[in-house]
Amino acid sequence: MLAIIQKAKWLLGGNIIFAFSQWLLLTLIAKICTGQELGEYSYAMSIVAPVFMLTNLQLRPIFVADYNSDKYYDFASFFSLRFYSNVLGFLVVMLWGMFTHIDSIWIIAFVALTKCLESISDIIYGWYNAINKTELITRSLTTKAIFSIILLGAILVLSKSLIYGLIGLCIVYLAIMLFIDFKAIKVKKAWLVYQPEAFKQIIIYALPLGVTVMLVSLQTNLPRYFIEKYDAIESVGVFTIFYYFVVIGGIVINSVCQYLSPLYAQSWHEASKKHFFKLFNMSYLIAGSFGLFSLIITYFWGGELLSLVYGDKFNHELATLNIIILSGIFTYLSVVNGYTMTSLKIIKVQIPMFLGLIAITFVSCFLLIPKYHLIGAAWVGLISSLSQFLIGLLILLKESSTS
C-alpha cells in the first residue's frame, strides 16, 4: 500500500493541495460572506457539476486508457472536443440558472466559467498522466491553489463581495492555464479546429460514460435540490461544507486511482489477472482505511474540528457530519469500483446502474428531507453511497468471473 502511495506521490500531492485550497476557499466564503451567499455559491456548484460531468465525457481517463492500450485516437481530437463541449456546458448551465434561481445568475455564471477553465487544464493533465509526467500536474495544481487562496481571500476581505471574488478566481485559473498548462504542452492553434468525424467517434464511445458520471453527480446533488426546496438556501451551504470533507477524501482516492488506472488497463489487457487483483485489493485497502480513519477523527473530535474551522455556529449539526463521513467510506470504495470499470471498458452497464441509484436517491430524498431536513439529507447520502458500492462490486465480480 505504501509503495503505491509513494509512486503516486506527485499526482497525490498536487490533488491534495488543490483539494485543500478548495476547502479553504469554501471556508473563507463561509466566514466572510453571508449565509445567503454561501448557500447561493453551493447551489451554483450543484448545478454546474452534473452539467460539466456530462459535457466533459470523462475524456481524461478514456484518453489515458486508450494511450496505454490501443492508441486509436490522437490527443488533439480530445483537446478540441473538450473545448467545444465546454461551450455547450456553459450555455446549459446558464439556461438552468435562469429558469431555477435567476437571483443567483451572476454567481452561477462565474462558477461555470471557472469550471470551463478547469476542464481545459484537466484534459492537458490527461496527457501528462498518460506519459507518467505527473509532476507537471502537481506544479500546475499547486500554483493554482496558492494564488486562488491569496486572491480570493484578499478580495473577500477588502470588498466583502462574492462576485468580485469569483472574478478574481477566474483570472487565476485563466493565467495558470495560459502560462503553465499551455506553455508546458505547447498547445497548437490546430487543436481548436472543429473535427466532426473524430468527435463523432469519440462521443459514441464516451457518451455512456459521460451520462454515467452525470448521473453520479446528480445522485450526489439531489439532496441539495431538496434542501433548497424544503428547507432554505442557507442550509444548502451547511450541507456542502460538511460534505466537502468527503470530497477532499475522494480527491485523495481519485489521485491514487488515476495513477493506477493505466496499470489496471495494462494488466487486464495483458491477461495478468493475478497482478490486476493485487492492484484492485490494494486500492480497496487504501480507500477503506482512509474512510475509517476519517470517521474516527470526526466521531471523537468532530465538535472540536468544527469549532476550530468555523466557530460554534455549526456544532449543533454534529450528528449530520458523522453520518456524512460514514457515507464517505462507501463513496471512496465506489471510486475504486468506478475507475476499475472504466479501465476494463465496462461502460454501458453503468448507465442502468446509476439510473437505479438516482431512483433510490430520489425516493430517499422525498421521504426523508421534507421531514428531517439536514440530518435527513445525511441519511440519504449514506443510503445512496452504500447502494452504489454494493451494486458496483456485484458488476465487477460478475465481469471478472466471465472473462
Coordinates of C-alpha atoms in Angstrom, one line a residue:
M1 CA 0.0 0.0 0.0
L2 CA 2.8 2.5 1.0
A3 CA 4.7 1.6 -2.2
I4 CA 1.7 2.6 -4.4
I5 CA 1.2 5.8 -2.5
Q6 CA 4.9 6.6 -2.9
K7 CA 4.7 6.0 -6.6
A8 CA 1.6 8.2 -6.9
K9 CA 3.2 10.9 -4.7
W10 CA 3.3 13.7 -7.4
L11 CA -0.3 13.2 -8.5
L12 CA -1.5 12.6 -4.9
G13 CA 0.4 15.6 -3.6
G14 CA -0.9 18.0 -6.2
N15 CA -4.5 16.9 -5.9
I16 CA -4.4 17.1 -2.1
I17 CA -3.0 20.6 -2.1
F18 CA -5.7 21.7 -4.7
A19 CA -8.5 20.0 -2.7
F20 CA -7.3 21.6 0.5
S21 CA -7.3 25.0 -1.3
Q22 CA -10.9 24.4 -2.5
W23 CA -11.9 23.7 1.1
L24 CA -10.1 26.8 2.2
L25 CA -12.0 28.8 -0.4
L26 CA -15.3 27.4 0.9
T27 CA -14.2 28.2 4.4
L28 CA -13.4 31.8 3.5
I29 CA -16.8 32.2 1.9
A30 CA -18.5 30.7 5.0
K31 CA -16.6 33.0 7.3
I32 CA -16.6 36.3 5.4
C33 CA -19.8 36.2 3.3
T34 CA -23.4 35.9 4.4
G35 CA -25.2 32.5 4.8
Q36 CA -27.3 33.5 1.8
E37 CA -24.2 33.9 -0.4
L38 CA -22.7 30.7 0.9
G39 CA -25.9 28.9 0.0
E40 CA -26.1 30.5 -3.4
Y41 CA -22.5 29.5 -4.2
S42 CA -23.2 25.9 -3.0
Y43 CA -26.3 25.8 -5.1
A44 CA -24.4 27.1 -8.2
M45 CA -21.8 24.3 -7.7
S46 CA -24.7 21.8 -7.6
I47 CA -25.9 23.0 -10.9
V48 CA -22.5 23.3 -12.6
A49 CA -21.2 19.8 -11.5
P50 CA -23.7 17.5 -13.3
V51 CA -23.7 19.5 -16.5
F52 CA -19.9 19.5 -16.8
M53 CA -19.7 15.9 -15.8
L54 CA -21.8 15.2 -18.9
T55 CA -20.1 17.5 -21.3
N56 CA -16.6 16.5 -20.1
L57 CA -17.4 13.0 -21.2
Q58 CA -14.7 11.6 -18.9
L59 CA -12.2 12.3 -21.7
R60 CA -9.2 12.3 -19.4
P61 CA -9.4 8.6 -18.2
I62 CA -10.6 7.5 -21.6
F63 CA -7.5 9.1 -23.2
V64 CA -5.2 7.5 -20.6
A65 CA -6.7 4.1 -21.1
D66 CA -6.6 4.4 -24.9
Y67 CA -3.0 5.7 -24.8
N68 CA -1.9 2.7 -22.7
S69 CA -3.7 0.1 -24.8
D70 CA -4.9 0.6 -28.4
K71 CA -3.7 4.2 -29.2
Y72 CA -6.7 4.6 -31.5
Y73 CA -7.2 8.3 -31.0
D74 CA -4.8 11.3 -31.1
F75 CA -4.7 13.9 -28.3
A76 CA -5.6 16.8 -30.5
S77 CA -9.1 15.4 -31.0
F78 CA -9.6 15.1 -27.3
F79 CA -8.4 18.6 -26.6
S80 CA -10.6 20.1 -29.4
L81 CA -13.7 18.1 -28.2
R82 CA -13.2 19.3 -24.6
F83 CA -13.1 23.0 -25.8
Y84 CA -16.3 22.8 -27.8
S85 CA -18.1 20.7 -25.1
N86 CA -17.2 23.4 -22.5
V87 CA -19.0 26.0 -24.6
L88 CA -22.1 23.8 -24.7
G89 CA -21.8 23.1 -20.9
F90 CA -21.6 26.8 -20.1
L91 CA -24.8 27.6 -22.2
V92 CA -26.7 24.7 -20.5
V93 CA -25.7 25.9 -17.0
M94 CA -26.9 29.5 -17.8
L95 CA -30.2 28.3 -19.0
W96 CA -30.7 26.1 -15.9
G97 CA -29.7 29.0 -13.7
M98 CA -32.2 31.4 -15.4
F99 CA -35.1 29.0 -15.0
T100 CA -34.4 27.9 -11.4
H101 CA -32.6 30.7 -9.5
I102 CA -32.3 33.9 -11.5
D103 CA -31.3 35.9 -8.4
S104 CA -28.0 34.0 -8.3
I105 CA -27.3 34.1 -12.1
W106 CA -24.0 36.0 -11.8
I107 CA -22.7 33.7 -9.2
I108 CA -23.7 30.7 -11.3
A109 CA -22.1 32.3 -14.4
F110 CA -18.7 32.8 -12.8
V111 CA -18.7 29.4 -11.1
A112 CA -19.4 27.9 -14.6
L113 CA -16.7 29.9 -16.2
T114 CA -14.2 28.7 -13.6
K115 CA -15.3 25.2 -14.4
C116 CA -14.7 25.7 -18.1
L117 CA -11.1 26.8 -17.4
E118 CA -10.5 23.9 -15.0
S119 CA -11.8 21.5 -17.6
I120 CA -9.3 22.6 -20.2
S121 CA -6.5 22.1 -17.8
D122 CA -7.9 18.7 -16.9
I123 CA -7.6 17.3 -20.4
I124 CA -4.0 18.5 -20.5
Y125 CA -3.4 16.7 -17.2
G126 CA -4.7 13.6 -19.0
W127 CA -1.7 13.8 -21.4
Y128 CA 0.8 14.2 -18.5
N129 CA -1.0 11.3 -16.8
A130 CA -0.7 9.1 -19.8
I131 CA 3.1 9.7 -20.3
N132 CA 3.6 9.5 -16.5
K133 CA 4.8 13.1 -16.1
T134 CA 2.5 13.7 -13.1
E135 CA 4.9 16.2 -11.5
L136 CA 3.8 18.7 -14.1
I137 CA 0.2 18.2 -12.9
T138 CA 1.4 18.9 -9.4
R139 CA 3.1 22.1 -10.4
S140 CA 0.0 23.4 -12.1
L141 CA -2.4 22.4 -9.3
T142 CA -0.1 23.8 -6.5
T143 CA 0.4 27.2 -8.2
K144 CA -3.4 27.4 -8.9
A145 CA -4.2 26.5 -5.3
I146 CA -1.8 29.1 -3.8
F147 CA -2.9 32.1 -5.9
S148 CA -6.6 31.2 -5.7
I149 CA -6.5 31.4 -1.9
I150 CA -4.4 34.6 -1.9
L151 CA -6.5 36.5 -4.4
L152 CA -10.0 35.3 -3.4
G153 CA -9.2 35.9 0.3
A154 CA -7.8 39.4 -0.3
I155 CA -10.8 40.3 -2.5
L156 CA -13.4 39.0 0.0
V157 CA -11.7 40.8 2.9
L158 CA -11.5 44.1 1.1
S159 CA -14.8 44.1 -0.8
K160 CA -17.0 41.6 1.0
S161 CA -18.3 40.7 -2.5
L162 CA -18.5 37.1 -3.5
I163 CA -19.0 38.0 -7.2
Y164 CA -15.7 40.1 -7.2
G165 CA -14.0 37.2 -5.5
L166 CA -15.2 34.7 -8.2
I167 CA -14.0 37.1 -10.9
G168 CA -10.6 37.0 -9.3
L169 CA -10.7 33.2 -9.2
C170 CA -11.4 33.1 -12.9
I171 CA -8.4 35.3 -13.6
V172 CA -6.2 33.0 -11.6
Y173 CA -7.5 29.9 -13.5
L174 CA -7.0 31.6 -16.8
A175 CA -3.5 32.7 -16.0
I176 CA -2.4 29.2 -14.9
M177 CA -4.0 27.7 -18.0
L178 CA -2.2 30.1 -20.4
F179 CA 1.2 30.4 -18.8
I180 CA 1.8 27.0 -17.2
D181 CA -0.5 24.3 -18.8
F182 CA -0.4 25.6 -22.4
K183 CA 3.2 26.5 -22.2
A184 CA 4.3 23.1 -20.9
I185 CA 2.4 21.1 -23.6
K186 CA 2.9 23.7 -26.4
V187 CA -0.8 23.9 -27.4
K188 CA -1.3 24.5 -31.1
K189 CA -4.0 26.5 -32.8
A190 CA -4.8 23.5 -35.0
W191 CA -6.0 21.7 -31.8
L192 CA -9.1 24.0 -31.8
V193 CA -10.2 23.0 -35.3
Y194 CA -13.7 21.5 -35.3
Q195 CA -13.4 17.8 -36.2
P196 CA -16.9 16.4 -36.6
E197 CA -15.8 12.9 -37.7
A198 CA -13.3 12.4 -34.9
F199 CA -15.8 14.0 -32.4
K200 CA -18.5 11.6 -33.5
Q201 CA -16.3 8.5 -32.9
I202 CA -15.1 9.7 -29.5
I203 CA -18.6 10.7 -28.4
I204 CA -20.2 7.4 -29.5
Y205 CA -17.6 5.7 -27.2
A206 CA -17.5 8.2 -24.4
L207 CA -21.2 9.3 -24.1
P208 CA -22.3 6.3 -22.0
L209 CA -19.5 7.2 -19.5
G210 CA -20.4 10.9 -19.7
V211 CA -24.0 10.1 -18.9
T212 CA -22.9 7.8 -16.1
V213 CA -20.8 10.4 -14.3
M214 CA -23.5 13.0 -14.8
L215 CA -25.9 10.6 -13.0
V216 CA -23.3 10.1 -10.3
S217 CA -23.2 13.9 -9.8
L218 CA -27.0 14.2 -9.8
Q219 CA -27.1 11.4 -7.3
T220 CA -24.7 13.4 -5.1
N221 CA -26.5 16.8 -5.6
L222 CA -30.2 15.7 -5.4
P223 CA -30.2 16.2 -1.6
R224 CA -29.1 19.9 -2.2
Y225 CA -32.0 20.5 -4.6
F226 CA -34.5 19.1 -2.0
I227 CA -32.9 21.1 0.8
E228 CA -33.2 24.3 -1.2
K229 CA -36.9 23.5 -1.8
Y230 CA -38.0 22.2 1.6
D231 CA -35.6 24.0 3.9
A232 CA -33.6 27.1 3.0
I233 CA -30.7 28.2 0.7
E234 CA -28.5 28.7 3.8
S235 CA -28.9 25.0 4.7
V236 CA -27.6 24.1 1.2
G237 CA -24.4 25.8 2.3
V238 CA -24.2 24.0 5.6
F239 CA -24.7 20.6 3.8
T240 CA -22.0 21.5 1.3
I241 CA -19.5 22.5 4.0
F242 CA -19.9 19.1 5.7
Y243 CA -19.9 17.1 2.5
Y244 CA -16.7 18.8 1.4
F245 CA -14.8 16.7 4.0
V246 CA -15.9 13.7 1.9
V247 CA -14.9 15.5 -1.3
I248 CA -11.4 16.1 0.0
G249 CA -11.1 12.4 0.8
G250 CA -12.5 11.5 -2.6
I251 CA -9.8 13.5 -4.3
V252 CA -7.1 11.6 -2.4
I253 CA -8.6 8.3 -3.5
N254 CA -9.1 9.6 -7.0
S255 CA -5.4 10.5 -7.2
V256 CA -4.4 7.0 -6.3
C257 CA -6.8 5.6 -8.8
Q258 CA -5.7 8.0 -11.5
Y259 CA -2.2 6.7 -11.0
L260 CA -3.3 3.1 -11.0
S261 CA -5.8 3.3 -13.9
P262 CA -3.1 2.8 -16.6
L263 CA -1.9 -0.2 -14.6
Y264 CA -5.4 -1.6 -14.3
A265 CA -5.7 -1.4 -18.1
Q266 CA -2.3 -2.8 -18.8
S267 CA -2.6 -5.8 -16.5
W268 CA -6.1 -6.7 -17.7
H269 CA -5.1 -6.1 -21.4
E270 CA -2.1 -8.4 -20.9
A271 CA -4.3 -11.1 -19.2
S272 CA -2.2 -10.7 -15.9
K273 CA -5.2 -11.2 -13.7
K274 CA -3.2 -12.0 -10.6
H275 CA -1.5 -8.6 -10.8
F276 CA -4.8 -6.9 -11.6
F277 CA -6.5 -8.3 -8.5
K278 CA -3.5 -7.4 -6.4
L279 CA -3.8 -3.8 -7.5
F280 CA -7.6 -3.9 -7.0
N281 CA -7.4 -5.2 -3.5
M282 CA -4.7 -2.7 -2.6
S283 CA -6.9 0.1 -3.8
Y284 CA -9.8 -1.2 -1.7
L285 CA -7.5 -1.3 1.4
I286 CA -6.3 2.3 0.8
A287 CA -9.9 3.6 0.3
G288 CA -11.4 1.7 3.2
S289 CA -8.6 2.6 5.6
F290 CA -8.8 6.3 4.7
G291 CA -12.6 6.4 5.2
L292 CA -12.4 4.6 8.5
F293 CA -9.7 6.9 9.8
S294 CA -11.8 10.0 8.8
L295 CA -14.8 8.6 10.7
I296 CA -12.8 8.0 13.8
I297 CA -11.5 11.6 13.7
T298 CA -15.0 13.1 13.3
Y299 CA -16.7 10.8 15.8
F300 CA -14.3 11.6 18.7
W301 CA -13.2 15.1 17.8
G302 CA -15.8 16.4 15.3
G303 CA -17.0 19.2 17.6
E304 CA -13.5 20.5 18.2
L305 CA -12.8 20.3 14.5
L306 CA -15.9 22.3 13.6
S307 CA -15.2 24.9 16.3
L308 CA -11.6 25.3 15.1
V309 CA -12.5 25.8 11.5
Y310 CA -16.0 27.5 11.5
G311 CA -16.6 28.6 15.1
D312 CA -19.6 27.3 17.1
K313 CA -22.3 28.0 14.5
F314 CA -22.4 24.5 13.0
N315 CA -21.8 22.4 16.2
H316 CA -25.5 21.6 16.6
E317 CA -25.3 19.6 13.4
L318 CA -22.5 17.2 14.6
A319 CA -24.7 14.1 14.1
T320 CA -25.2 15.2 10.5
L321 CA -21.5 15.4 10.0
N322 CA -20.8 12.0 11.4
I323 CA -23.4 10.3 9.1
I324 CA -21.9 12.1 6.1
I325 CA -18.4 10.9 6.9
L326 CA -19.7 7.4 7.4
S327 CA -21.2 7.5 3.9
G328 CA -17.7 8.6 2.7
I329 CA -16.3 5.2 3.4
F330 CA -18.6 3.7 0.7
T331 CA -18.1 6.7 -1.6
Y332 CA -14.3 6.0 -1.6
L333 CA -14.8 2.3 -2.3
S334 CA -17.1 3.2 -5.1
V335 CA -14.4 5.4 -6.6
V336 CA -12.2 2.3 -6.9
N337 CA -15.1 0.4 -8.5
G338 CA -15.7 3.2 -11.0
Y339 CA -12.0 3.5 -12.1
T340 CA -11.8 -0.2 -12.4
M341 CA -14.9 -0.5 -14.6
T342 CA -13.6 2.4 -16.8
S343 CA -10.2 0.8 -17.2
L344 CA -11.8 -2.5 -18.1
K345 CA -14.1 -0.7 -20.5
I346 CA -17.2 -1.8 -18.6
I347 CA -19.1 1.3 -19.7
K348 CA -22.7 0.7 -20.9
V349 CA -23.8 -1.2 -17.8
Q350 CA -23.1 1.8 -15.7
I351 CA -26.0 3.8 -17.1
P352 CA -28.8 1.5 -15.9
M353 CA -26.8 1.1 -12.6
F354 CA -26.9 4.8 -11.9
L355 CA -30.4 5.3 -13.2
G356 CA -31.3 2.8 -10.5
L357 CA -29.2 4.7 -7.9
I358 CA -30.9 8.0 -9.0
A359 CA -34.3 6.4 -8.3
I360 CA -33.1 5.2 -4.9
T361 CA -31.7 8.6 -4.0
F362 CA -34.8 10.5 -5.2
V363 CA -37.2 8.3 -3.2
S364 CA -35.0 8.6 -0.1
C365 CA -34.9 12.4 -0.6
F366 CA -38.6 12.6 -0.9
L367 CA -39.2 10.5 2.2
L368 CA -36.5 11.9 4.5
I369 CA -35.6 15.5 3.7
P370 CA -39.0 17.3 3.9
K371 CA -39.4 15.9 7.4
Y372 CA -35.9 15.7 8.8
H373 CA -34.1 18.4 6.8
L374 CA -30.3 18.3 7.1
I375 CA -29.9 15.1 9.0
G376 CA -32.4 13.5 6.6
A377 CA -30.1 14.6 3.7
A378 CA -27.2 12.9 5.5
W379 CA -29.1 9.6 5.8
V380 CA -29.9 9.9 2.1
G381 CA -26.2 10.2 1.3
L382 CA -25.5 7.0 3.3
I383 CA -28.2 5.0 1.7
S384 CA -27.1 6.2 -1.8
S385 CA -23.3 5.6 -1.3
L386 CA -23.9 2.1 0.2
S387 CA -26.2 1.1 -2.7
Q388 CA -23.6 2.4 -5.2
F389 CA -20.8 0.4 -3.6
L390 CA -22.7 -2.9 -3.4
I391 CA -24.1 -2.7 -7.0
G392 CA -20.7 -1.7 -8.4
L393 CA -19.0 -4.6 -6.6
L394 CA -21.5 -7.1 -7.9
I395 CA -21.0 -5.9 -11.5
L396 CA -17.2 -6.3 -11.2
L397 CA -17.5 -9.7 -9.6
K398 CA -19.7 -10.8 -12.4
E399 CA -17.4 -9.4 -15.1
S400 CA -14.3 -11.0 -13.6
S401 CA -15.9 -14.4 -13.4
T402 CA -17.0 -14.4 -17.1
S403 CA -13.8 -13.0 -18.6

